[in-house]
Coordinates of C-alpha atoms in Angstrom, one line a residue:
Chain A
X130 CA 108.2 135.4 130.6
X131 CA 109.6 131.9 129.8
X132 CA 107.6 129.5 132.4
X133 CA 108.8 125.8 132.2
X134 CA 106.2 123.2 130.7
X135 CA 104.5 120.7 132.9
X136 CA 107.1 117.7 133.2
X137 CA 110.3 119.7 133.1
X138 CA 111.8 120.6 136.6
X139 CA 112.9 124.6 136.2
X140 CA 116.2 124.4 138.2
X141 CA 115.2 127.6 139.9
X142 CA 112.0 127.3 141.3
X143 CA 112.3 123.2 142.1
X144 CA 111.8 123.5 145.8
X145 CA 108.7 125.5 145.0
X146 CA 107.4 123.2 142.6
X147 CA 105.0 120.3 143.6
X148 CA 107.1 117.1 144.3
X149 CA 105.8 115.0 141.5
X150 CA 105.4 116.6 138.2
X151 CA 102.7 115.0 135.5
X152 CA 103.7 113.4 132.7
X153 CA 103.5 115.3 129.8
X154 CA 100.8 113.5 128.1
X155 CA 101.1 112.7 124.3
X156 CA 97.9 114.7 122.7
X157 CA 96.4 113.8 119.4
X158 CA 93.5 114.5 117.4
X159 CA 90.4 112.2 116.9
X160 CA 89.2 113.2 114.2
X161 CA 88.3 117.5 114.8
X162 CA 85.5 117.3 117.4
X163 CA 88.3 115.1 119.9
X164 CA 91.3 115.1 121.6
X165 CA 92.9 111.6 122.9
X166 CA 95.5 113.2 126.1
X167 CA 97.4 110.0 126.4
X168 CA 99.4 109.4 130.1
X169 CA 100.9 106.5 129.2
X170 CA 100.2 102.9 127.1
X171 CA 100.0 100.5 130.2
X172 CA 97.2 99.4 132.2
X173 CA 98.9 101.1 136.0
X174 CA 97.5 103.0 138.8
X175 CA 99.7 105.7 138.5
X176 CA 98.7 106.1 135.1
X177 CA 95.5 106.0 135.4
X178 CA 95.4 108.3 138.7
X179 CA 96.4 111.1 136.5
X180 CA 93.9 110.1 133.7
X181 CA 91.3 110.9 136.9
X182 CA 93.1 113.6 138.3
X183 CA 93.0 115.6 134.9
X184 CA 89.7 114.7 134.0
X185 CA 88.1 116.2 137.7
X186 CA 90.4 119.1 137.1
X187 CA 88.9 119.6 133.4
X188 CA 85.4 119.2 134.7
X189 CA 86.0 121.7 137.7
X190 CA 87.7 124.0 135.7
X191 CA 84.4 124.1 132.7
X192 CA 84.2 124.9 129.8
X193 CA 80.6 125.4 127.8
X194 CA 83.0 124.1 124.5
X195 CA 84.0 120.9 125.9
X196 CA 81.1 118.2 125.7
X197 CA 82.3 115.6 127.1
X198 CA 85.5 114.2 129.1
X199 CA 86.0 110.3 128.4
X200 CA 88.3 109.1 131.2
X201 CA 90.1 105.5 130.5
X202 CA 92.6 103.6 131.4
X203 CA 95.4 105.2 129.9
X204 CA 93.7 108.1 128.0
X205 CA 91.4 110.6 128.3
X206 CA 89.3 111.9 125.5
X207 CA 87.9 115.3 125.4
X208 CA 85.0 116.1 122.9
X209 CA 84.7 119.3 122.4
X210 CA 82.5 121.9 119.7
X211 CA 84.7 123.6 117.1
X212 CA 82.1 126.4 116.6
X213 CA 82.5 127.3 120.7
X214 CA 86.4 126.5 121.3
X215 CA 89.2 126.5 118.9
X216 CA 91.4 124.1 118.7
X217 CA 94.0 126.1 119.9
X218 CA 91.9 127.6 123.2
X219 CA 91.1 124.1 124.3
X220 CA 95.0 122.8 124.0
X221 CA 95.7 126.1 126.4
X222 CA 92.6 125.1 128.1
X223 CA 94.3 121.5 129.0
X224 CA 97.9 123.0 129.3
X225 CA 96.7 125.3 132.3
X226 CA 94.8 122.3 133.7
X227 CA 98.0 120.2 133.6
X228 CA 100.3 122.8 135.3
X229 CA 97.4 123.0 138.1
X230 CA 97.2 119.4 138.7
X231 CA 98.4 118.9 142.2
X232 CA 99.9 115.4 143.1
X233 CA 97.0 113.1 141.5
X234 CA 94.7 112.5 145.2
X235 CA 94.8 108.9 146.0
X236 CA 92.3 107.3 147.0
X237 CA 89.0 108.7 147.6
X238 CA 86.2 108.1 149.3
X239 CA 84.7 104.6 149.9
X240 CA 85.1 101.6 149.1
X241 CA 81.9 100.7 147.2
X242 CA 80.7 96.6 148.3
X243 CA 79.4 94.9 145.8
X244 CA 77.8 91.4 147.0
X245 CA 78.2 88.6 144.3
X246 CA 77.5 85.0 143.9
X247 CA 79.7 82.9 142.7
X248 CA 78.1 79.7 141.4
X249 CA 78.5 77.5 138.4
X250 CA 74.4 79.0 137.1
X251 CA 75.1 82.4 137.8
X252 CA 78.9 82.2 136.7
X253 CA 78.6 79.3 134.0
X254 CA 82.2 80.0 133.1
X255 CA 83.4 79.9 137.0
X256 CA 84.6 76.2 136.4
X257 CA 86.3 76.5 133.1
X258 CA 88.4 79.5 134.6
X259 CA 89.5 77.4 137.4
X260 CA 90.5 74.0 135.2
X261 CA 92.5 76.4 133.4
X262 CA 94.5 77.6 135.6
X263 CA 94.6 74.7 138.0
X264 CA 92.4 76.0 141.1
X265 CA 89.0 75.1 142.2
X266 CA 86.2 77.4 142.0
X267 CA 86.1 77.9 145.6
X268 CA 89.5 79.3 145.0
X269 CA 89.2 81.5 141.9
X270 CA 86.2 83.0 143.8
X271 CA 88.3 84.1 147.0
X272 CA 91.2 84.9 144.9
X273 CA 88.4 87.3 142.6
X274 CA 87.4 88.8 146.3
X275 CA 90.3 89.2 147.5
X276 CA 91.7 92.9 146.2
X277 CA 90.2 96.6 146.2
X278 CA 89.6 97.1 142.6
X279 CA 90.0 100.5 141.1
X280 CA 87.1 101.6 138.8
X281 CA 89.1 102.6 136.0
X282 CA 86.6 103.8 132.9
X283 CA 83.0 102.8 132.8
X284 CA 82.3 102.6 128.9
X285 CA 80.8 99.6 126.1
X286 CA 77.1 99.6 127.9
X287 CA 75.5 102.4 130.2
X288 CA 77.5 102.2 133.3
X289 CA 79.9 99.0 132.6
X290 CA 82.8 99.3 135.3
X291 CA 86.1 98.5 134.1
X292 CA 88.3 97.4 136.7
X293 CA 92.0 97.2 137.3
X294 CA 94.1 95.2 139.7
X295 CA 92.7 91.8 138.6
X296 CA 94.9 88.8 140.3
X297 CA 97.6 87.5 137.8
X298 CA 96.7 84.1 138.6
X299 CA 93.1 85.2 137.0
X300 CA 93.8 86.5 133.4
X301 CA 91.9 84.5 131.1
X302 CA 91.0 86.1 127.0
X303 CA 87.8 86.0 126.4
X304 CA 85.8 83.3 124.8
X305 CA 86.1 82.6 121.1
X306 CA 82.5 82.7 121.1
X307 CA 80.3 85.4 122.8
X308 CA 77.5 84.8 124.2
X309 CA 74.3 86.3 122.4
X310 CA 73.5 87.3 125.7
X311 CA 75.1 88.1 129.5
X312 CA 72.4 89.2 131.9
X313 CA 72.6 92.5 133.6
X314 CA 75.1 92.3 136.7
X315 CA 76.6 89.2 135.8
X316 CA 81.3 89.6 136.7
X317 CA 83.2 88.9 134.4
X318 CA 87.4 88.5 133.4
X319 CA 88.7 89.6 130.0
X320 CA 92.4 89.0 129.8
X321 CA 93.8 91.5 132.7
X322 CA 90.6 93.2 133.3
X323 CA 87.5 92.3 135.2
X324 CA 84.3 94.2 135.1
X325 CA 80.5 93.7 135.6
X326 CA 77.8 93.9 132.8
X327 CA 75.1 96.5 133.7
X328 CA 72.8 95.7 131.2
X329 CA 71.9 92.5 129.1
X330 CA 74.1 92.5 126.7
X331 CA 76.1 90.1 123.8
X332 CA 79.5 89.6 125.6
X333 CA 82.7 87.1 125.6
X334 CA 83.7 87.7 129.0
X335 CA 84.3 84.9 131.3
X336 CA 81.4 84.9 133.3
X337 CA 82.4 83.6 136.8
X338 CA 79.4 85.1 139.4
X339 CA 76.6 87.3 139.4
X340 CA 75.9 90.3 141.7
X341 CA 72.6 91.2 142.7
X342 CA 72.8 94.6 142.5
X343 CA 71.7 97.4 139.4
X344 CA 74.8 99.0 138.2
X345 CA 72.4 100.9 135.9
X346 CA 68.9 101.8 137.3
X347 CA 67.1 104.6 135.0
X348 CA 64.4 104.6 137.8
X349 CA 67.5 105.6 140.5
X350 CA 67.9 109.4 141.4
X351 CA 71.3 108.8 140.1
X352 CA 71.6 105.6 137.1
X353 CA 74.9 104.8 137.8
X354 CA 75.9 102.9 141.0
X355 CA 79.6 102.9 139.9
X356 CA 82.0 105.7 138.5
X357 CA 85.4 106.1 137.3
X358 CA 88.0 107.2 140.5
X359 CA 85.9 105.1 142.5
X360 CA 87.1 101.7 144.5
X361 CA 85.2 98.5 144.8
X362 CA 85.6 95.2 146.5
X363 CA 83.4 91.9 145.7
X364 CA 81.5 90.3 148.6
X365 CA 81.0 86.4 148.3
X366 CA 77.3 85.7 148.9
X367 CA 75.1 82.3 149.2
X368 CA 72.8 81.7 146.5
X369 CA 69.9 82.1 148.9
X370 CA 71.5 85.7 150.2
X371 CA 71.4 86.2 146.1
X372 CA 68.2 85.6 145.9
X373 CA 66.9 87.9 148.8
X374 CA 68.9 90.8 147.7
X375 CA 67.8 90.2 143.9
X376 CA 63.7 90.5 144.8
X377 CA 64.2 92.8 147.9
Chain B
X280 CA 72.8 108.9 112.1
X281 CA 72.3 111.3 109.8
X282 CA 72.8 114.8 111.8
X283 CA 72.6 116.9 108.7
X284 CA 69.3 115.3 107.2
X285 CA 67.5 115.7 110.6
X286 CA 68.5 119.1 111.4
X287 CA 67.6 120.6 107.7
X288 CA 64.1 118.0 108.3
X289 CA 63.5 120.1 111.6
X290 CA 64.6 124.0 110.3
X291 CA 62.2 123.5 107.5
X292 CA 59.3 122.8 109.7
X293 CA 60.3 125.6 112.1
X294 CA 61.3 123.2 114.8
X295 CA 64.5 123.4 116.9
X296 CA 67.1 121.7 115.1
X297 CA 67.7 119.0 118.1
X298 CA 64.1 118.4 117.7
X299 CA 62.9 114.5 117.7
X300 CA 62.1 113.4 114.7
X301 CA 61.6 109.6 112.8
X302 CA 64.3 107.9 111.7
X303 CA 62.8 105.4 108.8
X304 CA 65.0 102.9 107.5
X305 CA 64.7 100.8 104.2
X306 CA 61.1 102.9 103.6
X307 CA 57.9 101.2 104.4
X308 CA 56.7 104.1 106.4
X309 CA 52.8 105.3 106.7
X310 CA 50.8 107.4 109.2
X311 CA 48.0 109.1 109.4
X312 CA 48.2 112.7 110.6
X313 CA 45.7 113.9 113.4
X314 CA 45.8 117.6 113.3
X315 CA 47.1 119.9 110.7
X316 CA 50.8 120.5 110.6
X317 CA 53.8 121.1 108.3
X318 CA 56.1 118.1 107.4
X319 CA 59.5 117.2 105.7
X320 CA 61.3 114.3 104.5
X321 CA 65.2 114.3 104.2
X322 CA 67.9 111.9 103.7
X323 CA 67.6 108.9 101.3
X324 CA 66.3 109.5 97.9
X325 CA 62.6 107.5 98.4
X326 CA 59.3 108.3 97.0
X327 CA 57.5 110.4 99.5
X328 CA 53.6 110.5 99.2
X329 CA 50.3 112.6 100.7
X330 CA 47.2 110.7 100.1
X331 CA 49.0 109.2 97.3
X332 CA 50.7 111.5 95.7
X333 CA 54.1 112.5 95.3
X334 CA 55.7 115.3 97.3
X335 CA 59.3 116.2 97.1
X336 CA 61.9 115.9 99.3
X337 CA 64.3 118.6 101.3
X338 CA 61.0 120.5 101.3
X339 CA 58.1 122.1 103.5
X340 CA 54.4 120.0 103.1
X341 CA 51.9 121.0 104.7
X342 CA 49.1 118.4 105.9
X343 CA 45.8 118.3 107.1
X344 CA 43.9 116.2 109.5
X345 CA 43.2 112.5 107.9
X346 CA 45.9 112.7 105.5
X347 CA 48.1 110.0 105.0
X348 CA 51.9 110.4 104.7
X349 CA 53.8 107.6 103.1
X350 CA 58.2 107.1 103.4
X351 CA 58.9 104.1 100.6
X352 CA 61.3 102.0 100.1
X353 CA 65.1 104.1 99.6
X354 CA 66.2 104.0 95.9
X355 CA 69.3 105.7 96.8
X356 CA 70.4 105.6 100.4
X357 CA 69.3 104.0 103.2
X358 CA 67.7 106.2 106.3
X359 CA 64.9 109.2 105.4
X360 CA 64.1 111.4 108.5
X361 CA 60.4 112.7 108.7
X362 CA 60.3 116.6 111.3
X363 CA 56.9 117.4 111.6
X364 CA 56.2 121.1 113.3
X365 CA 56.5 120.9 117.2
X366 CA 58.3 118.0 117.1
X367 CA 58.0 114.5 118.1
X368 CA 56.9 114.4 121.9
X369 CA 59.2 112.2 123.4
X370 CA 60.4 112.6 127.3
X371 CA 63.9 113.5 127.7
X372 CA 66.3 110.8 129.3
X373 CA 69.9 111.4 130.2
X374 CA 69.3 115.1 128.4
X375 CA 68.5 113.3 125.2
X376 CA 65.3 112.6 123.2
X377 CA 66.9 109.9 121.1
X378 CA 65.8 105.9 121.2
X379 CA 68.8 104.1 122.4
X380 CA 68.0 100.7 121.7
X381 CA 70.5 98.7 123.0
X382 CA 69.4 99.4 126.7
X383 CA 65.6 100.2 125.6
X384 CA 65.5 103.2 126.8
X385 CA 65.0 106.6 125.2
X386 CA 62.7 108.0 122.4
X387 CA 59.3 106.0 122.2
X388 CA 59.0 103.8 125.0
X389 CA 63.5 102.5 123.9
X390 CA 62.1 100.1 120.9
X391 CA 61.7 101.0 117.2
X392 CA 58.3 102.4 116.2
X393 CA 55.6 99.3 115.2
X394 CA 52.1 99.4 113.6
X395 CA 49.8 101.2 115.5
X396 CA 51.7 103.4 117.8
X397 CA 50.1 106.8 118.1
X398 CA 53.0 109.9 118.4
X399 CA 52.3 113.0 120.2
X400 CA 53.5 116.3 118.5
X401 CA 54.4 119.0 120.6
X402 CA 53.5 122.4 119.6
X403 CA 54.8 124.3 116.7
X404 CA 57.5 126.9 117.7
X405 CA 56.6 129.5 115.3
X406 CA 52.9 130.4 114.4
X407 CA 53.5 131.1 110.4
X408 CA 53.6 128.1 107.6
X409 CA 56.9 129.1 105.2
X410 CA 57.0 126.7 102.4
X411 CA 60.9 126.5 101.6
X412 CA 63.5 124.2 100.1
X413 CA 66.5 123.7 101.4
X414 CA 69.0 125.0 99.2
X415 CA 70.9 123.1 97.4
X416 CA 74.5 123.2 99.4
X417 CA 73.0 121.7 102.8
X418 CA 72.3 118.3 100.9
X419 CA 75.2 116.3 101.4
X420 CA 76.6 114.3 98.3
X421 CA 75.4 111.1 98.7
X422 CA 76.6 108.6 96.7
X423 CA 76.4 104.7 96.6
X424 CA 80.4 105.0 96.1
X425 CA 81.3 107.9 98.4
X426 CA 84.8 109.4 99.1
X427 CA 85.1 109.9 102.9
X428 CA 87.5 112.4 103.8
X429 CA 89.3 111.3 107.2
X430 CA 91.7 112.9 109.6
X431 CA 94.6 110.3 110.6
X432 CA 95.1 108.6 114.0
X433 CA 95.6 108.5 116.8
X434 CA 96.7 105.0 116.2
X435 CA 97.6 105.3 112.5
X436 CA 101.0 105.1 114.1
X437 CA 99.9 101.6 115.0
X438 CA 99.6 100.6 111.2
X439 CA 102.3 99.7 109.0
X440 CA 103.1 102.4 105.9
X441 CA 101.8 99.7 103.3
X442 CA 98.9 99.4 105.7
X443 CA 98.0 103.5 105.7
X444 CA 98.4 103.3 101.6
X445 CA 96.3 100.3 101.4
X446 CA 93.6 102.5 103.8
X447 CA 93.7 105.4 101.5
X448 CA 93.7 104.3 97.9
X449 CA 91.5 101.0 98.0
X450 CA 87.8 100.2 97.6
X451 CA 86.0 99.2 100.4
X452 CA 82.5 97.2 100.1
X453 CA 79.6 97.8 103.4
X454 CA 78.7 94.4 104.2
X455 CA 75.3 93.1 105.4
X456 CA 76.6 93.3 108.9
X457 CA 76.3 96.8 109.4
X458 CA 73.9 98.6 111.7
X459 CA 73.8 102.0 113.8
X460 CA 76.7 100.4 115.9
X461 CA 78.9 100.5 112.9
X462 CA 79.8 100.0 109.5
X463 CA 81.3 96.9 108.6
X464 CA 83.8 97.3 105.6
X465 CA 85.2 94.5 103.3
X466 CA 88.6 94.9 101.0
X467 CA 92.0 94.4 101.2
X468 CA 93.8 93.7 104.8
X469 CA 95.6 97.0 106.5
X470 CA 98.1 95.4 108.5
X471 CA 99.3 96.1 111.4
X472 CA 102.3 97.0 113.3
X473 CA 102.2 95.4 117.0
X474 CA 98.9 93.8 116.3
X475 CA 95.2 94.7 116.5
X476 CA 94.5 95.3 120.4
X477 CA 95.2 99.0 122.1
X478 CA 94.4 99.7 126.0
X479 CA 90.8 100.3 125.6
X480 CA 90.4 103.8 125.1
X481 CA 87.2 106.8 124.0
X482 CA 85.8 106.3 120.5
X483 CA 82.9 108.3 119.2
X484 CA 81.4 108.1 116.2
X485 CA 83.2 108.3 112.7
X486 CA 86.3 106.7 114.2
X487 CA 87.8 104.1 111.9
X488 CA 88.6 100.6 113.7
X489 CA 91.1 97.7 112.4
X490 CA 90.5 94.8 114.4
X491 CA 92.0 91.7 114.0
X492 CA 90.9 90.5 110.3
X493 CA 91.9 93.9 108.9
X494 CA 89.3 95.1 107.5
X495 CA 88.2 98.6 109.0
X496 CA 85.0 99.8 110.6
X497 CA 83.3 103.1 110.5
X498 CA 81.7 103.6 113.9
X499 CA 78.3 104.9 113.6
X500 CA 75.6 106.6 116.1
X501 CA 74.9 103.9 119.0
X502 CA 79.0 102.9 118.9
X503 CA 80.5 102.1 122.0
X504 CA 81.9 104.9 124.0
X505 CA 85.4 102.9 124.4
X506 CA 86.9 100.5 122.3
X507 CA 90.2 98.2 122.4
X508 CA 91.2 98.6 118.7
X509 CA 93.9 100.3 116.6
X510 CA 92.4 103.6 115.4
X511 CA 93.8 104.7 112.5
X512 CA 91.7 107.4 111.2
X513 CA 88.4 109.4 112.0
X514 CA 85.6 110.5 109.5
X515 CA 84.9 114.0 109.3
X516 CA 82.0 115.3 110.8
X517 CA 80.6 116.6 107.5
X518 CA 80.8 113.2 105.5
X519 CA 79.0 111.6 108.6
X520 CA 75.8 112.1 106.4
X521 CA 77.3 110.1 103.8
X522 CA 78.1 107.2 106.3
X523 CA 74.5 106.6 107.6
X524 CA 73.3 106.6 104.0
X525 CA 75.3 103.3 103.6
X526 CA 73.7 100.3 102.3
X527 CA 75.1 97.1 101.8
X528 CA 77.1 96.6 98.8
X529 CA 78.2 100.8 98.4
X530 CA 81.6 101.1 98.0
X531 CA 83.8 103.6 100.0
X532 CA 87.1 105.0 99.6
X533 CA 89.2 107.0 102.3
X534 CA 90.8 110.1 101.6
X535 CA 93.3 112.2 104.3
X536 CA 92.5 115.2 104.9
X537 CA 94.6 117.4 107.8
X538 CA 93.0 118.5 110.8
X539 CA 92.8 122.1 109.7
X540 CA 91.0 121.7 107.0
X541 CA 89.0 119.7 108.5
X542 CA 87.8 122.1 111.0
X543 CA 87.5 124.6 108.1
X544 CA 85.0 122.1 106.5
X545 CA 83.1 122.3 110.0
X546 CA 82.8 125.5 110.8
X547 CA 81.2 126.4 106.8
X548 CA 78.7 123.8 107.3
X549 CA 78.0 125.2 110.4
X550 CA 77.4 128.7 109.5
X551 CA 75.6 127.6 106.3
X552 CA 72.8 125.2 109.1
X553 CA 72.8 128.5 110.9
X554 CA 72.0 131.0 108.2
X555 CA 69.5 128.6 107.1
X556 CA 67.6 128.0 110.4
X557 CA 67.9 131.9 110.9
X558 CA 65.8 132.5 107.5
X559 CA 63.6 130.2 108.6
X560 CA 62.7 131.9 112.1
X561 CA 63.1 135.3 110.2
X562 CA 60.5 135.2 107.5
X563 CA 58.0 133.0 110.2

């Protein structure tokens, strides 16, 4: 029995079909413990929604030869163990997961508030990133507050949030010189995509504020305060509000 | 770094072969041992010593209360892993008994080991001593000037041609900036075809970055789980051994090998740690 591969619309069953079927992803090998399942080569929601929707659907589904799913922005990259799954299971393994992938869900859940400070100390680059690009940095901090973020891929450090959906008006590359070393929490904006260091770290991000928060707390029931699929919005706080929430 | 070295350091002390062990780099390594137990030293060709005298390699020792065990300085190599029986005793973070130092967390108490830290063993799995040595196809081939076999992309498509045949016929020299991050390499540019910078995407160790100057990068152990560079090849996990026994100044050339074979390459490994580990347990 012939059954049509995800992305093609079988003329006789089209009504029957689920109204928006996923792009056939390109899939390549990294290396022969890896697959990259590439959506798409742009930073977009839509892209990135099915990046999500594939990788719950992967971890629902199980599997004890797949190790570990690697969700990003355009990609997902599936580990797996040669000696469990063969190469050829685990592509039959995604295919089935594909065809089961309903209309990627939108939005869930929460959106996750994350209190930040935006000063020239805790953002020493705050002021550079507004001479650039003519504001003040009153204005690059309500612009930077403004949107629901989506938390694209957490990756680089334990727990560092990629975000997408960064204002235009806000893309700044990163510094020609990093900086031996970002504290823990500190928000940041490389080139189209804004994110918040979880741990001290060496970084080039443009550091405009500072949230108070742990995105990465060992001694927490669960380390990670922020995952990929979630939603997150920056709340402007005083200094003094900074420093309450910071030794509470 | 070196998977193979640790697990073959574990089997031939009886231990599990995710067991903790020590990671000693560059040598200068001395304990004393408190209780009686088997040890074994794999990885870089050093001078091992018990009280002062010499004790091979890739082989069961036994030691006794008092004695001093000694890791020098690699003559070949760069990382030696010491398993003793039962293991290091290490608390498990994130399912993982490794020191991830980056975030200081992990292993003993997240830092490198320093004078006068005292290690708790666990106790031995199985109750026999079996002096063995590991046979002679488990030790990978090092070499100061090592071959790595790679499997292409997925970004190779993001190199020019001249770029690929540059990758796989030149000499590449591992510069001083290397570390358990990566392996920075030195040689003639691989150029690109749009540029250096991909949508940051999942890397895992082995994978073969060309950033901007275009020189490549092998990434190692404690690598970054994403990264925003062109990929254009990946090591295969059985020459990972030969990465981590880098030091600066070894040469490395790159050689394509297809994704079959390398799984083929895998899987006989594989079967060869098992067998091995299953002798041990058998004649314990």
């Amino acid at each position: 029995m012939q059954s049509a591969s995800p992305g093609e619309m079988d003329p006789g069953t089209a009504e029957r079909r689920s109204p928006i079927a996923p792009p056939f992803p390109r899939i390549l090998p990294c290396g022969e413990t890896a697959l990259t399942i590439e959506f798409g080569d742009d930073i977009d929601s839509s892209i990135h929604r099915w990046v999500h929707a594939l990788s719950r659907r992967l971890r629902n589904l199980g599997h004890p030869g797949i190790l570990e799913i690697n969700p990003t922005y355009r990609s997902l990259l599936v580990q797996y163990d040669p000696w469990e799954l063969s190469l050829e299971a685990l592509l039959l393994h995604i295919e089935r997961a594909l065809e089961a992938v309903p209309e990627p869900e939108g939005p869930r859940g929460d959106v996750l508030e994350i209190p930040v400070c935006y000063d020239e100390e805790l953002g020493p680059d705050l002021e550079e990133v507004a001479a650039r690009h003519g504001l003040t940095p009153e204005s690059v901090a309500a612009i930077h507050a403004a949107p629901i973020y989506d938390v694209v891929m957490v990756g680089f450090t334990p727990g560092f949030p990629y975000l997408s959906g960064l204002d235009p008006r806000l893309v700044t590359p990163r510094k020609d010189i990093p900086r031996k070393r970002v504290p823990a929490g500190s928000v940041g904006i490389a080139d189209r995509q804004t994110g918040i260091y979880s741990v001290d770290s060496p970084g080039g991000w443009q550091i405009i504020g500072r949230t108070p928060l742990r995105i990465f707390d060992l001694a927490r029931s669960d380390p990670f305060l922020v995952k990929p699929g979630d939603r997150l919005r920056f709340r402007p706080i005083t200094r003094e509000a900074f420093e309450n929430l910071a030794y509470s | 770094m070196d998977s193979t070295a640790l697990q073959v350091a574990n089997a031939l002390v009886g231990n599990g072969r995710a067991d903790a062990a020590i990671e000693i780099t560059w040598g200068g390594f001395r304990a004393e041992i408190g209780a009686g137990l088997l040890f074994a030293v794999t990885g870089a060709e050093a001078e091992v010593t018990l009280n002062g005298a010499a004790v091979p390699t890739w082989t069961t020792c036994k030691a006794s209360s008092g004695d001093i065990v000694a890791v020098g300085y690699p003559v070949r190599g760069l990382r030696s892993y010491l398993a003793v029986s039962g293991g290091i005793h290490v608390p498990r973070v994130m399912g993982s008994l490794s020191t991830y130092l980056r975030g200081g967390f992990g292993g003993f108490h997240g830092r490198a080991l320093a004078q006068g830290d005292v290690l708790e063993i666990g106790p031995p799995q199985h109750s026999s001593a079996v002096m063995r040595r590991s046979p002679h196809e488990l030790v990978p081939p090092y070499s100061n000037r090592p071959m790595l076999r790679v499997v292409l992309g997925p970004q190779d498509d993001r190199i020019t041609p001249e770029g690929v045949v540059t990758f796989l016929n030149e000499t590449y020299t591992v510069t001083e900036r290397s570390d358990r991050m990566g392996i920075l390499l030195d040689g003639p540019r691989i150029t690109h075809r749009y540029g250096p910078d991909i949508i940051s995407d999942g890397t895992i160790p082995g994978v073969v970055q060309v950033p901007g100057n275009g020189r490549p990068m092998i990434l190692a152990a404690d690598c970054q789980t994403t990264g925003g560079y062109v990929k254009i090849a990946t090591v295969i996990g059985a020459d990972l051994p030969l990465v981590a026994q880098l030091s600066p100044g070894a040469q490395v050339r790159f050689t394509a090998v297809s994704l079959l074979e390398a799984r083929e390459i895998r899987l006989r490994r594989e079967l060869q740690l098992r067998r091995f580990c299953e002798s041990v347990i058998h004649t314990a």
